[in-house]
Each structure stands twice: as C-alpha cells, then as structure tokens.
Coordinates of C-alpha atoms in Angstrom, one line a residue:
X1 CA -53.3 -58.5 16.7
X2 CA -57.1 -59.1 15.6
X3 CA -58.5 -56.7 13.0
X4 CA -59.6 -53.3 14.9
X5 CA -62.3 -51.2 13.1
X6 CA -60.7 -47.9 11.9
X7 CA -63.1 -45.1 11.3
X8 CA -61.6 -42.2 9.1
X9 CA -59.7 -39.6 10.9
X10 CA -61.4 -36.3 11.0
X11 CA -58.9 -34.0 9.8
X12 CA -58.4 -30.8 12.0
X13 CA -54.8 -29.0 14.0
X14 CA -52.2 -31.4 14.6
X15 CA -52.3 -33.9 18.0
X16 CA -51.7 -31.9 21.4
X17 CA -48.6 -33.2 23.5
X18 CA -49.4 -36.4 24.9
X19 CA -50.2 -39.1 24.7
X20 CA -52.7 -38.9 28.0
X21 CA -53.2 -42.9 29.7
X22 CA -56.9 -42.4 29.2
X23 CA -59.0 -40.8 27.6
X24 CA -63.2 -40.9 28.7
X25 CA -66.0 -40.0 26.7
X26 CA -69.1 -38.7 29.0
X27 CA -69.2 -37.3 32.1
X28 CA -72.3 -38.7 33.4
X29 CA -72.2 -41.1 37.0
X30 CA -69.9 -43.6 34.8
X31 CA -67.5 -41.7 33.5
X32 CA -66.9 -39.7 36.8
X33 CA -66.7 -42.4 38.9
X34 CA -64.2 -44.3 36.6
X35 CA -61.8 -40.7 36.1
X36 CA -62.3 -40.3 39.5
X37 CA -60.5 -43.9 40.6
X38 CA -58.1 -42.8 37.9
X39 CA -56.8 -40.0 38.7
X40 CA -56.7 -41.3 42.1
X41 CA -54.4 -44.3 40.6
X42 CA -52.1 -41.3 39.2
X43 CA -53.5 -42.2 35.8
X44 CA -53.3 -39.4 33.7
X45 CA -57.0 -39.0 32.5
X46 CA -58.9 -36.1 30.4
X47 CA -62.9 -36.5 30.3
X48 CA -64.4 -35.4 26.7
X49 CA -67.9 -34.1 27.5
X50 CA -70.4 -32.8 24.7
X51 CA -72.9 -30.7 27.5
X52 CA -71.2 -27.3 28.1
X53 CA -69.8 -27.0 31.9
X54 CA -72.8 -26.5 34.3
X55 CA -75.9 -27.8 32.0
X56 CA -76.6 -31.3 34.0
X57 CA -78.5 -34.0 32.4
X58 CA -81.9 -35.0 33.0
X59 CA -82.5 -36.6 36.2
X60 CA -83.9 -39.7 35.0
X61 CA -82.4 -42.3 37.4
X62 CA -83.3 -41.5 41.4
X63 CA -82.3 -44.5 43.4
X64 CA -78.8 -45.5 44.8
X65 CA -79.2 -49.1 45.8
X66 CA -76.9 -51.3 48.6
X67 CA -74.1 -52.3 46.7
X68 CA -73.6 -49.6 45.0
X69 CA -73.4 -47.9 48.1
X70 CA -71.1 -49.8 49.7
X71 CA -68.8 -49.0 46.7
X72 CA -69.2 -45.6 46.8
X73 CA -68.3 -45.9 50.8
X74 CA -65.0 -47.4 49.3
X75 CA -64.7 -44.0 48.3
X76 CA -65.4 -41.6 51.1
X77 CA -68.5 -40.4 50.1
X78 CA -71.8 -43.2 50.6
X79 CA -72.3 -41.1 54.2
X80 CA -72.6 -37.9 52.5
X81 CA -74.9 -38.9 49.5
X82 CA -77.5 -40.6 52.2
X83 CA -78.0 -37.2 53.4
X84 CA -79.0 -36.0 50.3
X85 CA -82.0 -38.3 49.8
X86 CA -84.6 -40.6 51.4
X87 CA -84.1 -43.8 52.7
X88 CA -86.6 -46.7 51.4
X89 CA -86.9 -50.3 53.2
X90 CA -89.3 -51.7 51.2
X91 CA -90.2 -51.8 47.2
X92 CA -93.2 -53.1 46.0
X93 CA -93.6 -53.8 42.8
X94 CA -96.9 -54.5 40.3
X95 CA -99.3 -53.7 43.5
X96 CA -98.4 -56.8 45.3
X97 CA -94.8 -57.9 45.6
X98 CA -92.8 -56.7 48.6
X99 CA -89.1 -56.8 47.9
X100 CA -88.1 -56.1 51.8
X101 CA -84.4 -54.5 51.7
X102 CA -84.0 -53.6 55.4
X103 CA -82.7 -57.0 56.0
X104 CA -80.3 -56.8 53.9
X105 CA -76.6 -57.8 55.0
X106 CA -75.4 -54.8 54.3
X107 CA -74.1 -51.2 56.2
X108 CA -76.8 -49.8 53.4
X109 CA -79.9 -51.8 53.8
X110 CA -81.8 -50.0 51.8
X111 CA -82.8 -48.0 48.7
X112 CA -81.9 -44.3 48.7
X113 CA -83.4 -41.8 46.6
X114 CA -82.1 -39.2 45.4
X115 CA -81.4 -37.2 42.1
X116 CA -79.0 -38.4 39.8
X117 CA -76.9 -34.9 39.9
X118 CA -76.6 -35.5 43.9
X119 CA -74.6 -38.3 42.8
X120 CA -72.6 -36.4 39.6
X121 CA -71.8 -33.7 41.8
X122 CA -70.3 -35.9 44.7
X123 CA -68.2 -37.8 41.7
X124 CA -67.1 -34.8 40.3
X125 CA -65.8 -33.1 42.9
X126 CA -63.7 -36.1 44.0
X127 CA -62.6 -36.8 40.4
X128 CA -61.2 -32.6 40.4
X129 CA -59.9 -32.9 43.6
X130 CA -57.6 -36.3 42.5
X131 CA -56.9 -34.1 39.1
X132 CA -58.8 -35.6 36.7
X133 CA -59.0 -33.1 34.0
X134 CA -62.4 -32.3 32.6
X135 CA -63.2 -30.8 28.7
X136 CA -66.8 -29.6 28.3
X137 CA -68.7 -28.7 24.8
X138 CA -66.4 -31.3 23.8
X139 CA -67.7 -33.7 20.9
X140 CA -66.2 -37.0 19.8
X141 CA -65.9 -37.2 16.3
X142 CA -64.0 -40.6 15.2
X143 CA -61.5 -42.6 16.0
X144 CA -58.2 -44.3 14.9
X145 CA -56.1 -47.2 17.2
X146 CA -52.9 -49.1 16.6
X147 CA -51.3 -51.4 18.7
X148 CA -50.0 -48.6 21.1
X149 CA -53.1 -46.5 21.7
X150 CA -56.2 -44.5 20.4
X151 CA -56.5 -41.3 18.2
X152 CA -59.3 -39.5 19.1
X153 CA -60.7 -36.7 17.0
X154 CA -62.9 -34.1 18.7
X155 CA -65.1 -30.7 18.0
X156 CA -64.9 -27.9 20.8
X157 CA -65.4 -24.4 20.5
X158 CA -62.1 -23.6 18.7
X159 CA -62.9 -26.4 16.3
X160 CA -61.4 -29.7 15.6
X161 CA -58.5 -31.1 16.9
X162 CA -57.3 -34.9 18.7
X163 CA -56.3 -36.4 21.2
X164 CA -53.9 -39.5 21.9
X165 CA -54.2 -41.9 25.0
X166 CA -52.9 -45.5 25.2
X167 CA -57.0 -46.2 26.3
X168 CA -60.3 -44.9 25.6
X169 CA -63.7 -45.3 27.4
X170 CA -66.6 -44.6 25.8
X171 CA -69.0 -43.6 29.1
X172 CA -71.0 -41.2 26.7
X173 CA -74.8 -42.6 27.0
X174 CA -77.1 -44.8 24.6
X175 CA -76.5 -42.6 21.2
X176 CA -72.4 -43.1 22.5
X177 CA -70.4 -41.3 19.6
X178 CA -67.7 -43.8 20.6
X179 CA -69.8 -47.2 20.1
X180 CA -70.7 -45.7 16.8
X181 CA -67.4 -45.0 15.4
X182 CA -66.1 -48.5 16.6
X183 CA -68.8 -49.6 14.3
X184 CA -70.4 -51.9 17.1
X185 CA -74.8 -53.1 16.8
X186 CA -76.6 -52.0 20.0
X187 CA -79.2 -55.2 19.3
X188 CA -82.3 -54.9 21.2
X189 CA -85.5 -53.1 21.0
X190 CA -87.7 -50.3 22.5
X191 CA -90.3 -52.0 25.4
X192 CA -92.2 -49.2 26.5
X193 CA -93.2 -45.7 24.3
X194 CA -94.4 -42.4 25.4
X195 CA -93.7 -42.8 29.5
X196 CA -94.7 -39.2 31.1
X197 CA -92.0 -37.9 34.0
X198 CA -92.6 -35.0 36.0
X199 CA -91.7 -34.1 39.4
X200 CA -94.6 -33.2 41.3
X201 CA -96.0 -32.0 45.2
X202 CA -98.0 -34.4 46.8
X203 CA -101.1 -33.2 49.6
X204 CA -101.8 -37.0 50.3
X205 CA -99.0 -39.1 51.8
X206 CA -98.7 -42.6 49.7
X207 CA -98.9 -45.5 51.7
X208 CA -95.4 -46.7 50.3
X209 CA -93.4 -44.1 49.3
X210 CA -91.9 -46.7 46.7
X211 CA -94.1 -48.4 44.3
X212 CA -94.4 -49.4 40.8
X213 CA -97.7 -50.6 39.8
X214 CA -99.5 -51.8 36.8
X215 CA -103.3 -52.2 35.6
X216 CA -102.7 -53.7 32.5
X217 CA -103.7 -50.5 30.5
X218 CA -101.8 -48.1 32.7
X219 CA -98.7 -47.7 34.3
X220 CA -97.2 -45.9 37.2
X221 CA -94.2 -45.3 39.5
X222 CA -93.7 -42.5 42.8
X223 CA -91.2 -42.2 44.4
X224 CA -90.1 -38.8 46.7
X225 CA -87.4 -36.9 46.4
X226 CA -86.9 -35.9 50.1
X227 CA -87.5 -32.2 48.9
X228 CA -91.0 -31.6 49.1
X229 CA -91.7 -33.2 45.4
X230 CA -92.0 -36.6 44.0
X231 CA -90.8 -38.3 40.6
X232 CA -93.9 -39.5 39.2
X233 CA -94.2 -41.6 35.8
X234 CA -96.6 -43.0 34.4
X235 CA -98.0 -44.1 30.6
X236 CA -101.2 -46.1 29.4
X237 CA -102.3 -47.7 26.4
X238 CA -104.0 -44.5 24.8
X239 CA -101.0 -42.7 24.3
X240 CA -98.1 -45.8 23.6
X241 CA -97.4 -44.3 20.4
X242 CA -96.6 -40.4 21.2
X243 CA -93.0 -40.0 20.2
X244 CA -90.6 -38.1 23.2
X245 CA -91.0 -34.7 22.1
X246 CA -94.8 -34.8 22.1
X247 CA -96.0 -32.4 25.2
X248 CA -97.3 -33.8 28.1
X249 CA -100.4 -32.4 29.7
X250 CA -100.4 -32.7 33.6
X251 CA -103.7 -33.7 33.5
X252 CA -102.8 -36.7 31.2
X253 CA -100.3 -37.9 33.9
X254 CA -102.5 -36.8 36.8
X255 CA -105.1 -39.5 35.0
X256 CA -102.6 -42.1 34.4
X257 CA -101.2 -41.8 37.9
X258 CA -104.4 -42.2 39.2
X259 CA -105.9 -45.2 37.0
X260 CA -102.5 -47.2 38.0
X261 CA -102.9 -46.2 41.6
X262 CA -106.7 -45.4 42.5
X263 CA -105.2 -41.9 43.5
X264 CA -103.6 -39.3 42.2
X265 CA -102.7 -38.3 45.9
X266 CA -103.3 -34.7 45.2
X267 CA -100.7 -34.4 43.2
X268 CA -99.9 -30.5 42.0
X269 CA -97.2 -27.6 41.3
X270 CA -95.2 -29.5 38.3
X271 CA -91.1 -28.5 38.3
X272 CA -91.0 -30.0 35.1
X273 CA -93.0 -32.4 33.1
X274 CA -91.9 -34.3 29.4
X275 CA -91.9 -37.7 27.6
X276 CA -90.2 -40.7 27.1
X277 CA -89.1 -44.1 25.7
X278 CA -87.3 -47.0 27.2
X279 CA -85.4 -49.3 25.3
X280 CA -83.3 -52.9 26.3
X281 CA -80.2 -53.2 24.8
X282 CA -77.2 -54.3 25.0
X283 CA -73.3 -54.5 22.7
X284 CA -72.3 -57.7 22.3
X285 CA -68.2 -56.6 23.3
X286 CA -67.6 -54.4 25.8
X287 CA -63.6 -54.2 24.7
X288 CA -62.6 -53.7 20.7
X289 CA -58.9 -53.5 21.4
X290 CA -57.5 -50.0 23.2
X291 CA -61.3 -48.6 23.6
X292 CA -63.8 -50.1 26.1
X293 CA -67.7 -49.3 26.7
X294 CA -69.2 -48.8 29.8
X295 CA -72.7 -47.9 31.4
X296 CA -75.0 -46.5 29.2
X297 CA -73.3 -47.0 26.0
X298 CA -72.6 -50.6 26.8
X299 CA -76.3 -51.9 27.7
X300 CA -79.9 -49.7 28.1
X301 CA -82.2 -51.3 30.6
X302 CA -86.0 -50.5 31.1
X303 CA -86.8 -48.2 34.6
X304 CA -88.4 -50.6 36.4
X305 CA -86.3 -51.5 39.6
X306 CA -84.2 -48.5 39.4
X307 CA -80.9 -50.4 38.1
X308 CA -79.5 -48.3 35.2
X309 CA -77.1 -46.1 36.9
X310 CA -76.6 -48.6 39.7
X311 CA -75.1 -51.1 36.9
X312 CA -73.3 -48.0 35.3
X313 CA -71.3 -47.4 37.7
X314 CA -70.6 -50.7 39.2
X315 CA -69.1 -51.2 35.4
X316 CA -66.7 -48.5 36.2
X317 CA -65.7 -49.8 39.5
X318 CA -64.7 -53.2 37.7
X319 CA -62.6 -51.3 35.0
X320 CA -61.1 -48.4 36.8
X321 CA -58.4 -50.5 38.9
X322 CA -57.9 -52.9 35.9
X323 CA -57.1 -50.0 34.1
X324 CA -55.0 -48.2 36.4
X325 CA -53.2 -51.5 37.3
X326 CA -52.0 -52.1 33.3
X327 CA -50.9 -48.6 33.0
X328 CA -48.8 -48.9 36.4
X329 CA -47.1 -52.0 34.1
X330 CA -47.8 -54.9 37.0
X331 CA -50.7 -56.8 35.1
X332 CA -51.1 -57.6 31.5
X333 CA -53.2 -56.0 28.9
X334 CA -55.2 -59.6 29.1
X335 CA -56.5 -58.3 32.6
X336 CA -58.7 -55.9 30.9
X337 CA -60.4 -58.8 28.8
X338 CA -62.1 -59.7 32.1
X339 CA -63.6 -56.2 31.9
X340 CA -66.2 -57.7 29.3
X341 CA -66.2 -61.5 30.9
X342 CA -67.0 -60.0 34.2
X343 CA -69.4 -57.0 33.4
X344 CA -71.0 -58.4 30.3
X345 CA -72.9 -61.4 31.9
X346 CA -74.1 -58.7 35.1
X347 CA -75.7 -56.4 32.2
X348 CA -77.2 -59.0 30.3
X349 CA -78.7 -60.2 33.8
X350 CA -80.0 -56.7 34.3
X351 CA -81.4 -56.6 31.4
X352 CA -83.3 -59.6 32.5
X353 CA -84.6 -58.7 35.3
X354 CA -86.0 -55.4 34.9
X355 CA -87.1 -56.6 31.5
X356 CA -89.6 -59.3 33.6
X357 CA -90.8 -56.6 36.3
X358 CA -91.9 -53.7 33.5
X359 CA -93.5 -56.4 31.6
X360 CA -95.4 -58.0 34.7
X361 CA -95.9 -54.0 35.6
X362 CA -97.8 -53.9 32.4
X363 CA -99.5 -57.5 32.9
X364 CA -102.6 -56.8 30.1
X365 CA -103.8 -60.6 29.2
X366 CA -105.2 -63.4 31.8
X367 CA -102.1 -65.6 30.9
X368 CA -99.8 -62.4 32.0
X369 CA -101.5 -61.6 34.9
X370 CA -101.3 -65.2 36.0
X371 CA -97.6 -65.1 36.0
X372 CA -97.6 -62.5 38.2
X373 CA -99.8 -64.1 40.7
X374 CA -97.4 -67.2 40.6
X375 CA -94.2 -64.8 40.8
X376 CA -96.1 -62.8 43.7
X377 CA -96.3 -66.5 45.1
X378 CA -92.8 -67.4 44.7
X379 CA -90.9 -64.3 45.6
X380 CA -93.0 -64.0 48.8
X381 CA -93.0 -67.8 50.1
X382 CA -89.6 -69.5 48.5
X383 CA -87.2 -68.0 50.8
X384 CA -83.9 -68.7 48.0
X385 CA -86.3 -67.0 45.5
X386 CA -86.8 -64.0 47.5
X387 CA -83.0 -63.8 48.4
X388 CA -81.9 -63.8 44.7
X389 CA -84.5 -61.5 43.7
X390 CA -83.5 -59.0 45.9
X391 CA -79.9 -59.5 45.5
X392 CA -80.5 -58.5 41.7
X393 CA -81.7 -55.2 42.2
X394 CA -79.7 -54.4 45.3
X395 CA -76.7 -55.6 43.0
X396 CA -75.4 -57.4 46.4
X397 CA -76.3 -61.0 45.0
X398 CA -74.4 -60.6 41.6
X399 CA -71.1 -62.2 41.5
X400 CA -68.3 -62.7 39.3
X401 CA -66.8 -66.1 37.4
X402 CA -64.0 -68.2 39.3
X403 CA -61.9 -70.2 37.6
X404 CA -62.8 -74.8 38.1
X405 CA -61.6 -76.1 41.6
X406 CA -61.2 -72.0 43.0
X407 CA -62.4 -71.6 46.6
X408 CA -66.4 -70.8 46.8
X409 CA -65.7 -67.0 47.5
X410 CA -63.7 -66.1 44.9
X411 CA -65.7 -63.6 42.5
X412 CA -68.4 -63.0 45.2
X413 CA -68.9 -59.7 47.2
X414 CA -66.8 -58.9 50.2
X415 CA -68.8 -57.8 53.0
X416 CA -67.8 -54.9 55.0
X417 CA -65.4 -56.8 57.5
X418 CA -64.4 -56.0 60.5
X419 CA -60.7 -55.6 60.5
X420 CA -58.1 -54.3 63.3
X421 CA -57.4 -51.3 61.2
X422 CA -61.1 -50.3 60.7
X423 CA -64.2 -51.4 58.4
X424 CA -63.0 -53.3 55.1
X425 CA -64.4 -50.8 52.9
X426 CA -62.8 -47.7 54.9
X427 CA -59.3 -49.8 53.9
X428 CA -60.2 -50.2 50.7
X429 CA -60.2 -46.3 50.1
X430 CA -56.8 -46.7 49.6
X431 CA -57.4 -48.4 46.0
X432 CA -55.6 -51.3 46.8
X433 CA -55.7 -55.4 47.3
X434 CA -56.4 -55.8 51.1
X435 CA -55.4 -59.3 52.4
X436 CA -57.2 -60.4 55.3
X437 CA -55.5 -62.5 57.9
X438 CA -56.8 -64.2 61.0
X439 CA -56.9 -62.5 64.2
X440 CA -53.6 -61.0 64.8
X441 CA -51.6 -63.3 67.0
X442 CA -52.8 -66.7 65.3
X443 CA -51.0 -66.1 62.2
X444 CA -48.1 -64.0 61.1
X445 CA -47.5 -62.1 57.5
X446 CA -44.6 -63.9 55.2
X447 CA -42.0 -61.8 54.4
X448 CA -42.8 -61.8 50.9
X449 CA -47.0 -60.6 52.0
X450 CA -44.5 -57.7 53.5
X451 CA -42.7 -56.9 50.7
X452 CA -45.7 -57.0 48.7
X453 CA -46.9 -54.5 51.2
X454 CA -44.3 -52.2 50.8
X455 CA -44.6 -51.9 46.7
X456 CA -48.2 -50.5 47.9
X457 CA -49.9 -53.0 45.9
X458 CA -51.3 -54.8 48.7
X459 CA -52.4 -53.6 52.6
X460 CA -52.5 -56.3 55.4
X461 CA -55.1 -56.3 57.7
X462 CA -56.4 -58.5 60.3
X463 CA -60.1 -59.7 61.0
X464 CA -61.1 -58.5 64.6
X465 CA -63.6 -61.0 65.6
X466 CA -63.0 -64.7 65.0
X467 CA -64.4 -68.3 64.1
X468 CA -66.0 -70.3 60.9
X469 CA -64.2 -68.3 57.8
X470 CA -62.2 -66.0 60.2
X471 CA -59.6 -68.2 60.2
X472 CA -59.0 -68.4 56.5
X473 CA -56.6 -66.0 54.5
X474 CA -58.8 -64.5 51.7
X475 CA -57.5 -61.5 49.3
X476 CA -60.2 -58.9 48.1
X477 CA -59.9 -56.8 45.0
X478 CA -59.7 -53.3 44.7
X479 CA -63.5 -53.6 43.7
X480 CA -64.7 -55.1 46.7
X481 CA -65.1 -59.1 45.1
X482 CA -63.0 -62.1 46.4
X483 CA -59.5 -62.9 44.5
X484 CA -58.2 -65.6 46.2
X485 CA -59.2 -67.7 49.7
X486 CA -57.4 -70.5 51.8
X487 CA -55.4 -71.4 54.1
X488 CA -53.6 -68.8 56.5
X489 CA -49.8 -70.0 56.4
X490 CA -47.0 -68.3 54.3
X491 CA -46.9 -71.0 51.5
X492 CA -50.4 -71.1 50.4
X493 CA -51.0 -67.4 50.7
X494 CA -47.7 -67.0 48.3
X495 CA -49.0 -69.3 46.1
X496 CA -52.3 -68.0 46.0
X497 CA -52.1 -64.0 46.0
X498 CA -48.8 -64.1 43.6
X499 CA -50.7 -63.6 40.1
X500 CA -52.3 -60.9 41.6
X501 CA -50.0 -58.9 43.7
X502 CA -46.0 -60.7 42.3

C-alpha cells in the first residue's frame, strides 16, 4: 500500500477491547450527523469530543438551506428543525442581488434560520437513540495506521489511553488535531479580519430580514433568529486588523451596522457580542489511507451565503453509507476513494462561491464595484445564470461525476418522488438504495431486483404518477444522488444496479 504518515504514538494504559468500526473526532453538525447514519447502519462508532458534555459551540452558522434539508428529511427530522427557526424566501446580497429561493424545486424552498445547536441537538439525539456512543473532554493526541485500521491516542480526565477502529474521521473543526497529526497543509489564506458578531433586539423591522450588504469600507449581515433577537455582523476598514480576542464595543458594531445599512434599526439588549476572522481553505486529500476528513477540518469557507455547515454535513451524508457499506463487507475499500473525488470538487466550488460574494460584499475600488454591477446584471436577467447561482448556495444544483457514456442523471440530485409507498425521501429513511420502477402494472421486478430486496440492500418502489422519465428504471443512493438510469426491463436493470447492490 502507499506510504501512510505515522505520527509517534503517545504512550499511555494499554488499548481498550476493540477494535470499534469507527472512530470520529468532533461532535459538531458533521460528526453527529455522520455517527448518527452509523450507528443507524449498526456500525459500531465512538465520537471523541474535546468540549466537556453540555458546553455547545459558538453559534456561528444560522442558516439550513434546501438540500440540506431535504437530507436531513431523509432522516426524520427536516419537519421538526423548521419549527425551530424562520423561514427566508429571498436573500439579497451586496444591496442589490435578489437570489429568490421560493421557487425552488424543492419540498424546502427556502432558507431556514436557525441556530447551529437547534441542529446539534436534533443530530444528537438521533445519533444516542441509534447508539452511537459519545466521549466528551476527550482530546486526540496522535495517531498510528496499518493496513487493518487506526490507533488513536487520546487525553480524558483519567489521562491518556487509545483507541483502535478499522476507520477514523477527523470531523473536529479548522485547528482538527486529526488533520494535524496526518501531517496534511490546510493551503489557503485569511480573507476577512476582525468581523464583530453579536446577537441583538431589533425596534425597527428590516425590510429583508436576509441581507448581506457592503459599502466598500463597511460590511454587514442580519439575519433573525425567530426569538426576539437577530445575528448581526459586521466589520469596516478601521478596525481590519483587531485580532479575535480584541473586545468589541456595541457601539462599534452599532456604527458598522449602520454605515453598511443606512440603519442600525434600533438595534439594542446584546446576548453576546465578540470578534472574528474568516479564512478560505481547503486540504488537498480528504482520505490518507484508514482516516478521512470532513467538514470543517477538510475545507474553511468565508460566511457569506451561509454555506459552511450546509457543505459540512452534506460531506457526511456522502461518507456515512460508504462507510457503513465497506464495513458490512458488500463494497470495496476503493468505494471510499469517491469520498474525496465526490466531496472534494463540491468544497473547492464552495469555496468559490462564497469567496466572490464576501469580496463583491466588500467591493472598495471602481473596477470592483463594476463587477458587481455586471454580476447584479447577470444573475438578475440570464435565467441559466440565476438558476446555477442559486443552486450553489441552496446546494440543490451541485452534482456529482458520472462515469463517459452514463445516463444524464447519474450523480445528480434525486428529487423527492412521488412513489406508491410514500415521498422518496420518507423511503430513504431506511438507509438504503431505492430503485424506482414505472407505475406498478407496466413493469414487474426481476427476481434477482427481489432477491436483492430481501438481502435489505435495496427497497423497490414504484413512481405514482407517470410520463417523460416515469417510465425509466433509475436507482438512487443512499445519499439522495442518481446511481444508475435506463430502461425498465429485467436485463438492463440487472446489468445496471449489479455493482451497486450484487
């Protein structure tokens, strides 16, 4: 096998009983989401997490966008997070560009904002309840792999011991422990300094509720929290080079917000107030033999858009089943290479993205401002222009790489079907390959579709309206994306399905 880097074993009590199937490192929205589908796989998984039990992180990220709804209604629990938060049909970014959601093609057209630990708590408690085990004030120290698994060494309270799985995920945030002891650069570079958060009480009601708007010397998002108080941010020239732990005086934001916006909207009563800096970055392998990287520690994107914690845990969506389907011993360890050739192009895309709206946000120079008056143009008049630029921060327009000659759908989004045993995405919350026949009565199942069936690696379902694509066979991944499309009769379904489901 390829040379793995091996960090020096931290020496400590000899290795518990084991070894688990996986082993993840954070228990932010990432690594919850991924022990979660896990443990709901029947993979044996432990979560390593360096906060002590009931100290949350900061609620940085606010907004839930479409498709990472529609996999978290894969799940059971998109209806419940919605009525934690606010619902948002519109964005408009810089001032001037409208990015309309509420036409999106989608059961969640729209933005939803809410907290970040709305959406922890939600993943934890499914993650417990599927018995995923979770180890708090629990530091990763180094780490050790070999061609049968992973040797993690970790601090807790009773000092240092390890752990063995046959995997490990590092989940654990931009300063990951476990990016670091694989010896892995985090290339990029810090685009914005000294950004001022604080969630604050409004008496003027914002005529969007959503915006993200720039002067050139000042900066500023709102957004509400459906609470009573409102995320504001904000930063400006004057103080760009305040490091994070520098205090933030609320009259300072109050005067940013208000510069960016031509109001402060009466803002008062601050919750909580502090500094920040946001960086783009991104590893250049997302797999180094038995350990993969995800969210977080696997690319850092700037705030604008909101697509951090959306990309997060769409990265563990795209792992967990690979994972659990490797350890169940019916796919190869090569499955989990598409982990990085799947995920890895989606972050650097991200990064992108965002990258162009902070920096048009922060439009200083007449040749900057220009190109936001032509982008304004575009996105608001080109009709394709408007349709990718919404898919990429909705994530509904990203799609995945098909092999040459594979029908048009494969790698794209599934949408949420119509099926004769419910919504697509209600079947998929059984974790498994769903192949999708015509209309029952036009088609029948081969017998080898039913013993498929029957090894539970594969439910059958039928579309309940009909026409155009309707009366195709296509096959859709536990992750919600297309595997395999064509015709509906026995030998070309076979054919098609069998490297996927035997």
């Amino acid at each position: 096998m390829s040379h793995i880097p091996r960090p020096p074993a931290v020496d400590g009590p000899e290795t518990p009983p084991g070894p688990h199937s996986v082993v993840v490192a954070g228990a932010g929205p990432t690594g919850l989401l991924l022990a979660g589908d896990l443990a709901a796989s029947g993979v044996d998984v432990v979560v390593v997490e360096k906060r002590p039990e009931g100290i949350s992180n900061l609620t940085r990220a606010f907004g839930v966008h479409a498709r990472t709804l529609e996999l978290l209604d894969a799940r059971g629990l998109a209806d419940e997070l919605v009525t934690t938060g606010q619902v948002i049909r519109e964005l408009r970014l810089f001032g001037a560009i409208p990015f309309d959601i509420g036409a999106l093609p989608s059961r969640f057209p729209f933005l939803l904002v809410t907290p970040q630990y709305e959406v922890e708590k939600l993943l934890l408690r499914r993650a417990l309840e599927n018995g995923a085990v979770i180890r708090y004030g629990t530091e990763v120290l180094a780490l050790v792999q070999d061609d049968e698994g992973v040797t993690v060494s970790v601090r807790d309270a009773e000092g240092e011991t390890t752990l063995r799985a046959r995997y490990l995920v590092g989940a654990d945030g931009t300063r990951s422990a476990v990016r670091e002891a694989l010896g892995l650069p985090f290339p990029g570079k810090v685009v914005i300094r000294s950004v001022a958060l604080a969630d604050v009480k409004f008496t003027e009601q914002p005529s969007l509720v959503v915006q993200v708007h720039g002067t050139g010397d000042a900066f500023g998002f709102i957004a509400p929290f459906g609470d009573g108080y409102w995320r504001v941010g904000g930063w400006d020239r004057a103080h760009r080079g305040e490091p994070d732990d520098s205090p933030v005086a609320f009259e300072e934001l109050r005067s940013l917000v208000e510069r960016a916006f031509g109001s402060d909207f009466g803002m008062h009563d601050p919750r909580w107030i502090s500094r920040f800096h946001s960086d783009e970055r991104q590893v250049p392998q997302y797999r180094v033999g038995r350990v993969l990287l995800a969210g977080d520690s696997a690319h850092q994107h700037s705030p604008a858009g909101g697509q951090g914690m959306n990309t997060g845990l769409q990265d563990a969506v795209n792992l967990g089943w690979k994972l659990a389907a490797v350890l169940d011993g019916w796919a190869p360890d090569a499955l989990l290479d598409t982990y990085h050739s799947e995920r890895h192009p989606i972050g650097r895309a991200v990064l992108r993205s965002s990258g162009l709206n902070l920096r048009l946000a922060m439009a200083h120079n007449p040749l900057e401002i220009a190109l936001r008056t032509v982008r304004k143009l575009v996105v608001t008049h080109v009709r394709p222009v408007t349709r990718q630029a919404v898919g990429e921060i909705t994530g509904i327009g990203h799609s995945y790489p098909a092999a040459r000659g594979a029908h048009p759908l494969v790698g794209r989004r599934a949408p949420d079907l119509e099926l004769d045993r419910g919504r697509l995405y209600e079947v998929l919350r059984e974790g498994r390959f769903v192949l999708v026949l015509p209309p029952a009565g036009e088609s029948g199942a081969p017998t080898a579709l039913n013993t498929a069936a029957r090894r539970a690696r594969l439910v059958l379902a039928h579309r309940a309206d009909g026409g155009g694509a309707a009366r195709e066979a296509v096959l859709v991944r536990p992750d919600g994306y297309y595997a395999w499309a064509g015709a509906a009769d026995g030998p070309a379904i076979e054919a098609g399905i069998g490297p996927w489901v035997g």
